Short mmCIF file of C-alpha atoms and ligand atoms in Angstrom, two decimals:
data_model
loop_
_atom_site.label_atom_id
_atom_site.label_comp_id
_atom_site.label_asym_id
_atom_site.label_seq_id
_atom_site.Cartn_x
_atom_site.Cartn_y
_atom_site.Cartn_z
CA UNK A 8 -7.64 10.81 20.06
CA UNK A 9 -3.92 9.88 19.30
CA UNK A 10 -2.74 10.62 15.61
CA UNK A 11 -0.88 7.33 13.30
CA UNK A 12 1.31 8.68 11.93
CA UNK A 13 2.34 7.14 8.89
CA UNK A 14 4.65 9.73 7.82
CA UNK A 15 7.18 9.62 11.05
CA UNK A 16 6.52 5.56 11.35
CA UNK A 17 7.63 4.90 7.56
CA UNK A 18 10.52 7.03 8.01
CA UNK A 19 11.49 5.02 10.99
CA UNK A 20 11.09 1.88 8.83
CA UNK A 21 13.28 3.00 6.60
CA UNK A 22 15.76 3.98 8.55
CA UNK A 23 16.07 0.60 9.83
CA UNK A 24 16.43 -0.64 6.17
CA UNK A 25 19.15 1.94 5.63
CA UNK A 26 21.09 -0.04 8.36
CA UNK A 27 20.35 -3.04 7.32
CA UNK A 28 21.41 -2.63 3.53
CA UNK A 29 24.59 -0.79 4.94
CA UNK A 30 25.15 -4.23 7.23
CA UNK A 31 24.74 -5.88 3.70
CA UNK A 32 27.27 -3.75 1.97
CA UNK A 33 29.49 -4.27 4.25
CA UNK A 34 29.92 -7.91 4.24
CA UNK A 35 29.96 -7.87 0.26
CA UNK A 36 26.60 -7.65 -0.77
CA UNK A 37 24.77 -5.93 -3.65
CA UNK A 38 22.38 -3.22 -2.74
CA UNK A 39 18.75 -4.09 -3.06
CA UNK A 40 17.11 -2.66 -7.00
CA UNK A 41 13.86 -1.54 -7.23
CA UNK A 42 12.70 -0.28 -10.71
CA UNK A 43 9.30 0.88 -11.46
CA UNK A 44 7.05 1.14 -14.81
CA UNK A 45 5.03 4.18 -14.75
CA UNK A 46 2.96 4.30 -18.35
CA UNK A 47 1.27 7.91 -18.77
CA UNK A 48 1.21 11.06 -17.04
CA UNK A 49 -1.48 10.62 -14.41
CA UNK A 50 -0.84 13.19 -11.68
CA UNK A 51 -1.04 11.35 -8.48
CA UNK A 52 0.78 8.42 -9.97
CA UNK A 53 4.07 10.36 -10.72
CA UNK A 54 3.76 11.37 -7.19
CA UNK A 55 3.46 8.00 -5.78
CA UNK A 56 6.07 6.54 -8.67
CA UNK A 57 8.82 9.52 -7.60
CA UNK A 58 7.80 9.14 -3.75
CA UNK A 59 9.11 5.53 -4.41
CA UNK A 60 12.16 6.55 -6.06
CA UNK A 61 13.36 9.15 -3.79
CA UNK A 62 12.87 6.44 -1.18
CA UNK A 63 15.25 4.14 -2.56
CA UNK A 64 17.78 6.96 -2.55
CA UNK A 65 17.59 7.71 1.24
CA UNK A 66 17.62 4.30 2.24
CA UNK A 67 20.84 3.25 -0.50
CA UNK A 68 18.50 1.36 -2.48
CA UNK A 69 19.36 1.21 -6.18
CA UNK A 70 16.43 2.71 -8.56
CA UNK A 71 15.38 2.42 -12.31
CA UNK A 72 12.34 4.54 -12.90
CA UNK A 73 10.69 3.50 -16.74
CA UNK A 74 8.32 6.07 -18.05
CA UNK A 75 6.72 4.89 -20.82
CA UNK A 76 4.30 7.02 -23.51
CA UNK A 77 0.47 6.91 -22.25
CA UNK A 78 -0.03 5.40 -26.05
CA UNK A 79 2.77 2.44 -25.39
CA UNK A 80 0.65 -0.41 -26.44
CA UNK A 81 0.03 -3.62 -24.45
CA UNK A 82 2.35 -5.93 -26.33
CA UNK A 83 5.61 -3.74 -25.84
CA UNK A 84 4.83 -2.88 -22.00
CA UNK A 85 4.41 -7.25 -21.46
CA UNK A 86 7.65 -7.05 -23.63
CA UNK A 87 9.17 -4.59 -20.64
CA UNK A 88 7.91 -6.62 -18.24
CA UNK A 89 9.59 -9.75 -19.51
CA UNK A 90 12.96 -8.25 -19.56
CA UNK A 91 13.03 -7.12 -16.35
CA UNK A 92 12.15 -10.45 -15.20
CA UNK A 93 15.30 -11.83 -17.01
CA UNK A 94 17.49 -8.58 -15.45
CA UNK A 95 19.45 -9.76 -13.08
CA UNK A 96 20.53 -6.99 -11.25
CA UNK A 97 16.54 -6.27 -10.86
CA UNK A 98 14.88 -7.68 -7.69
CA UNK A 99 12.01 -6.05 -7.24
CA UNK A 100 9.69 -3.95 -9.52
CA UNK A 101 6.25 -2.65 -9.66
CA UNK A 102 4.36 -1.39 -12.36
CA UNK A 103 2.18 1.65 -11.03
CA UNK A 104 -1.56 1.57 -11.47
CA UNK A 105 -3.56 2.43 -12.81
CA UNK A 106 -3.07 1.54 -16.28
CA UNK A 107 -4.32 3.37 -19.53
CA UNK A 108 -8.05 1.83 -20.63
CA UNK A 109 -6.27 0.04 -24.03
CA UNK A 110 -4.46 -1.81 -21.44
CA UNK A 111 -5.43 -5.05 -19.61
CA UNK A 112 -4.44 -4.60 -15.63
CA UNK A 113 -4.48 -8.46 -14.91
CA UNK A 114 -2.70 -9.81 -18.55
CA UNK A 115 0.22 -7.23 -17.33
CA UNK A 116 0.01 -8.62 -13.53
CA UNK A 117 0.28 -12.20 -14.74
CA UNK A 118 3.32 -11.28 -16.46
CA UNK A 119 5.24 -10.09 -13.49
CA UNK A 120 7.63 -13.18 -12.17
CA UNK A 121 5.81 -13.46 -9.12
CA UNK A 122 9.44 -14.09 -7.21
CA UNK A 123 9.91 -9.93 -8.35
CA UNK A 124 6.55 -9.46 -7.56
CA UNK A 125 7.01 -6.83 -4.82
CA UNK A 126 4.20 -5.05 -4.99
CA UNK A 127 2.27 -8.53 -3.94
CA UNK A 128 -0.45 -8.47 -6.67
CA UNK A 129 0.50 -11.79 -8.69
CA UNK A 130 -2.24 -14.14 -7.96
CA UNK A 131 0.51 -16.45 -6.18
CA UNK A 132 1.21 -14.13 -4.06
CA UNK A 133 -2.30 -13.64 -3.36
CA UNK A 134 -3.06 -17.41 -3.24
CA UNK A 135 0.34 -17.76 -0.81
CA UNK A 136 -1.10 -15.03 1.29
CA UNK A 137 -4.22 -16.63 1.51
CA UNK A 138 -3.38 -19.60 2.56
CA UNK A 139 -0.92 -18.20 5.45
CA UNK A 140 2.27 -19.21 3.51
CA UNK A 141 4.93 -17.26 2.75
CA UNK A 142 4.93 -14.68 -0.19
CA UNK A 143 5.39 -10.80 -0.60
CA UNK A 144 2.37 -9.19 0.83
CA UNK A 145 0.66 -6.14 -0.98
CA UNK A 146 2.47 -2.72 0.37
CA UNK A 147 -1.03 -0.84 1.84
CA UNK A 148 -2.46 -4.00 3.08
CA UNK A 149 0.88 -4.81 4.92
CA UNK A 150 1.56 -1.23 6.13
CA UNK A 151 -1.30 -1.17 7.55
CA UNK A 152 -0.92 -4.26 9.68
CA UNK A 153 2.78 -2.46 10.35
CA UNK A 154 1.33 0.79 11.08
CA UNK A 155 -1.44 -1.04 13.96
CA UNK A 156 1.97 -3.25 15.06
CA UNK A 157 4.10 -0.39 15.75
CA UNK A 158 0.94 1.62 18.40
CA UNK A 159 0.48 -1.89 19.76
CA UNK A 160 -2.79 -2.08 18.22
CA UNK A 161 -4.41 -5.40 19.53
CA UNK A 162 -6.30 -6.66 16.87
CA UNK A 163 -7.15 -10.15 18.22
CA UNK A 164 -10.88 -11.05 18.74
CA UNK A 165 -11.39 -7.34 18.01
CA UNK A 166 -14.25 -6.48 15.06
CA UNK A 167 -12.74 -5.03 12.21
CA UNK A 168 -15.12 -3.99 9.60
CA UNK A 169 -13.31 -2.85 6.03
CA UNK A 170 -15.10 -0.89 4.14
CA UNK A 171 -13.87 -1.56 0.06
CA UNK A 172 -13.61 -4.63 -1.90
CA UNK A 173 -10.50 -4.09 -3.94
CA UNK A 174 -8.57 -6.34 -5.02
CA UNK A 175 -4.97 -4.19 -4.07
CA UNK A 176 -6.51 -2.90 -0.54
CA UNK A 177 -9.99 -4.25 0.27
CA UNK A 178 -9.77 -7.67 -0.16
CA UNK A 179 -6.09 -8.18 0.66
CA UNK A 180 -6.66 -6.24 4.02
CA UNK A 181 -9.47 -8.49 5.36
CA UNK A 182 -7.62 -11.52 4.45
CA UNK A 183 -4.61 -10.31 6.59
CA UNK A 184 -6.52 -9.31 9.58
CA UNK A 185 -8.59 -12.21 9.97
CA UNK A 186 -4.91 -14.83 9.71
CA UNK A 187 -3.84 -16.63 12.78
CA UNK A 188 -1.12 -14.56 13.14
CA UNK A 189 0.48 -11.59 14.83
CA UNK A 190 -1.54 -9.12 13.52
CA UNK A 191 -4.80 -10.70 13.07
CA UNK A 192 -7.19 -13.14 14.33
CA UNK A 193 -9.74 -10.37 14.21
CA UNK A 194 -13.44 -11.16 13.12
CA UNK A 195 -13.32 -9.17 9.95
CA UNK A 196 -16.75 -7.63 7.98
CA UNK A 197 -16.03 -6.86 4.46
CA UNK A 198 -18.39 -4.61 3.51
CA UNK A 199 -19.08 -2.68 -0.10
CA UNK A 200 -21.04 -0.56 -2.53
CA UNK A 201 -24.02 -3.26 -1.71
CA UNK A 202 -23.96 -3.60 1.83
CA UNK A 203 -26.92 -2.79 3.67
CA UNK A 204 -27.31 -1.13 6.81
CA UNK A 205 -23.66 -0.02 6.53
CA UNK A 206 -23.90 3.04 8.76
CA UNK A 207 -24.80 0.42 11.54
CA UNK A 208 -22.30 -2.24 10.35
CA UNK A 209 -19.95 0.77 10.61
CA UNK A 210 -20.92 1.47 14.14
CA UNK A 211 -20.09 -1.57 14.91
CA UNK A 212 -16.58 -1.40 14.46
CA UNK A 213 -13.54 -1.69 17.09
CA UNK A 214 -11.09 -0.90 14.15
CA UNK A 215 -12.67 0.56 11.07
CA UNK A 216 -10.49 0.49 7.76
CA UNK A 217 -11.95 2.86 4.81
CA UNK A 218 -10.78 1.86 0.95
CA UNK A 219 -14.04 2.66 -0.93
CA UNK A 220 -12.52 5.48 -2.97
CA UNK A 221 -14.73 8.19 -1.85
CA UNK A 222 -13.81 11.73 -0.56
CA UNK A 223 -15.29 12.47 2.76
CA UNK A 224 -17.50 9.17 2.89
CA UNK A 225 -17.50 8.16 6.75
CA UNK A 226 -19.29 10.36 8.60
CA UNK A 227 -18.91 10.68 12.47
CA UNK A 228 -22.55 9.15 12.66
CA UNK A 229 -20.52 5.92 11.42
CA UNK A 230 -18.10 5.25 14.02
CA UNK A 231 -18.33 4.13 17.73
CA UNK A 232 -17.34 6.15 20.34
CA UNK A 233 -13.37 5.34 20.69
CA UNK A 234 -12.68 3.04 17.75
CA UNK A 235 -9.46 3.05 15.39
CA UNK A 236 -9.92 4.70 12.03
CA UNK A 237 -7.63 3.87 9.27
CA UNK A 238 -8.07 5.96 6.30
CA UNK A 239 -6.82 4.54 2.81
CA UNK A 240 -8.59 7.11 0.28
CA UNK A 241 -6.51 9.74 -1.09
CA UNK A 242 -8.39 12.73 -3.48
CA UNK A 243 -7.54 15.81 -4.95
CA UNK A 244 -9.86 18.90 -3.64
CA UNK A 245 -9.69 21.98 -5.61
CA UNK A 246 -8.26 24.45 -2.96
CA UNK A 247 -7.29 28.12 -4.72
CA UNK A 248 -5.16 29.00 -1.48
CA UNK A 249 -3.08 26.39 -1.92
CA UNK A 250 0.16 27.10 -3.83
CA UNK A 251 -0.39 24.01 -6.35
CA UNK A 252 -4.15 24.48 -6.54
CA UNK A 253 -5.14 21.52 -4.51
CA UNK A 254 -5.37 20.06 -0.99
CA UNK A 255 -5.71 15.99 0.23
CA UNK A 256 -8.61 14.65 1.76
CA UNK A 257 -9.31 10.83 2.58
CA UNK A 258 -12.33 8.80 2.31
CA UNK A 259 -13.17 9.52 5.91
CA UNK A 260 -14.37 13.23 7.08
CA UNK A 261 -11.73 13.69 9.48
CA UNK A 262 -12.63 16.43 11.38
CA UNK A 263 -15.69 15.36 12.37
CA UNK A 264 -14.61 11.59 13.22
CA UNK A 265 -11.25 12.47 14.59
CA UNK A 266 -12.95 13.06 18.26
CA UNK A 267 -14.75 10.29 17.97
CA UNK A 268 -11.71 7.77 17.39
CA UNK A 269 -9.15 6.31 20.04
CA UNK A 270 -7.08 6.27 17.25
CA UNK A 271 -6.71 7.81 13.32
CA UNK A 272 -4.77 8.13 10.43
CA UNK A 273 -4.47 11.84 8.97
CA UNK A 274 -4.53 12.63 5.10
CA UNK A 275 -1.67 13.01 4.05
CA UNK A 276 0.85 11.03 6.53
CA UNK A 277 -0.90 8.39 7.47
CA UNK A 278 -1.65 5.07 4.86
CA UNK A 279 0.60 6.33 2.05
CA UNK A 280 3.58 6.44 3.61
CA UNK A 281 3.40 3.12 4.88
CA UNK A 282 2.47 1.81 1.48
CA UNK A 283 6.25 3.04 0.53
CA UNK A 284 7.72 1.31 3.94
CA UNK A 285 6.20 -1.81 2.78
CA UNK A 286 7.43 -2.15 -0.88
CA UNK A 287 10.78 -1.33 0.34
CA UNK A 288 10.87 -4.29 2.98
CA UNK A 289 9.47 -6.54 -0.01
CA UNK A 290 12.16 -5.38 -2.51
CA UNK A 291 14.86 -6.33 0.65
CA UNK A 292 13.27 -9.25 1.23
CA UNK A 293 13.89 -10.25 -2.66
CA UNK A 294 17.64 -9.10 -2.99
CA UNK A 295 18.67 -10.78 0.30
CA UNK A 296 16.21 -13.86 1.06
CA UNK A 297 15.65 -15.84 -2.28
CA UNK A 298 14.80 -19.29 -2.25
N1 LIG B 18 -1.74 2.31 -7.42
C1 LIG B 18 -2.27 2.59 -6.21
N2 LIG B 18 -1.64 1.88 -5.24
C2 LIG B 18 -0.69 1.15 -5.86
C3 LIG B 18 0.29 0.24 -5.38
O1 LIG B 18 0.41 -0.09 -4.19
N3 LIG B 18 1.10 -0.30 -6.34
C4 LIG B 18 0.98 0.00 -7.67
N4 LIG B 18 1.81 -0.61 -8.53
N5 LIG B 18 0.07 0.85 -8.13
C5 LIG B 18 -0.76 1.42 -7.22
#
């Protein structure tokens, strides 16, 4: 069993970025902006939000990080949106999800220009993607593929079975691995809360990607004998020995499918990094390659 490690490979990534905008600088150009709407205090979401942040410092990315009252209502966050669509010095932003309940998730994706659309959910992005032309593809989705790319992961012909029907992971992911492209060509099984038989569909797997949301879901009795495991969940486990009270586990029971797998990604260090790597190629793709 050989670790992916997200954490080392995103770094990596970004390293190269931190060239590349310095090769930018150089000859006169702006630095790439990311900024970032994060309404509410949800936990893991200020974690992800300042993960992105800090990011965009190492890397000499400009940042703008909005924090908006959990009781900001629907009009004036579409009213945030729309000016940084007219900001200029804005390329990229995101707005992180999920959203408080009195808000409506797809009114405020719609918003987004998709051309600042970096974190690839605007349904033309989504409808580009689909059809294999070009657009900014969703961060986990796409570090995924990056993260299989970079261990020379051959995915063509190979069964891929992806386990969640999201539309930010799920969906996306299945889409992307079954494209004639690099990474893809893979005969992709997207399977969900209705599936039957999904222990055996499971089995069935040569790469097996797990976004259902579920701590400790995949079992080792639902993986064959030297496939590749990519683990998307992400949960908070009450752990008293732990200095902030909790520990991370994924949606796959690692320690039981890790000998199992050729291949796996840990929790932490594996997905979520990548998901960062990914935004911040999107966001240089904006500042430097507009059409
Ligand atoms: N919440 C969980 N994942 C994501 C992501 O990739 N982007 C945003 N904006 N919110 C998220």
């Amino acid at each position: 069993m050989k670790l992916l490690d997200g954490k080392s490979t995103s770094l990596a990534i970004q390293q190269e970025l931190a060239e590349m905008v310095n090769n930018k600088v150089s000859k006169g150009f702006k630095r790439p902006h990311l900024a970032a709407i994060l309404v509410g205090e949800d936990g893991p979401s200020q974690t992800y939000v300042n993960a992105k942040v800090k990011a965009c410092e190492r890397i000499g990315f400009e940042s703008t990080l909005i924090k908006l009252d959990a009781t900001t209502d629907e009009a004036s966050l579409l009213k945030k949106i729309e000016s940084l669509n007219n900001d200029k010095s804005v390329d990229g932003f995101i707005v992180q999800l999920p959203l408080p309940d009195h808000i409506d998730e797809s009114k405020v994706t719609l918003a987004i220009d998709p051309k600042k659309d970096v974190d690839g959910f605007h349904p033309m992005n989504v409808g580009n993607m689909t059809l294999g032309l070009p657009a900014f593809l969703p961060a986990t989705p796409n570090g995924i593929l990056e993260l299989l790319k970079r261990y020379n992961i051959p995915t063509e012909g190979k069964k891929c079975v992806v386990l969640g029907r999201s539309s930010i992971v799920g969906t996306p992911v299945s889409i992307l691995l079954s494209r004639k492209s690099e990474i893809g060509n893979a005969t992709v099984t997207l399977a969900h809360s209705r599936t039957k038989n999904l222990p055996s569909i499971c089995r069935d797997a040569d790469i097996l990607v797990v976004a259902i949301g579920k701590p400790n879901f995949v079992n080792a009795d639902m993986v064959k004998e030297g496939a590749v495991v990519i683990d998307v969940g992400i949960h908070r486990i009450e752990d008293a020995t732990k200095k902030n009270g909790f520990r991370l586990i994924g949606d796959v029971n690692f320690d039981e499918v890790a000998p199992k797998s050729s291949y796996i990604t840990p929790v932490p260090g594996g997905v979520g990094p990548m998901t960062i790597a990914s935004l911040l190629q999107n966001t240089f793709k904006s500042a430097y390659e507009k059409n």
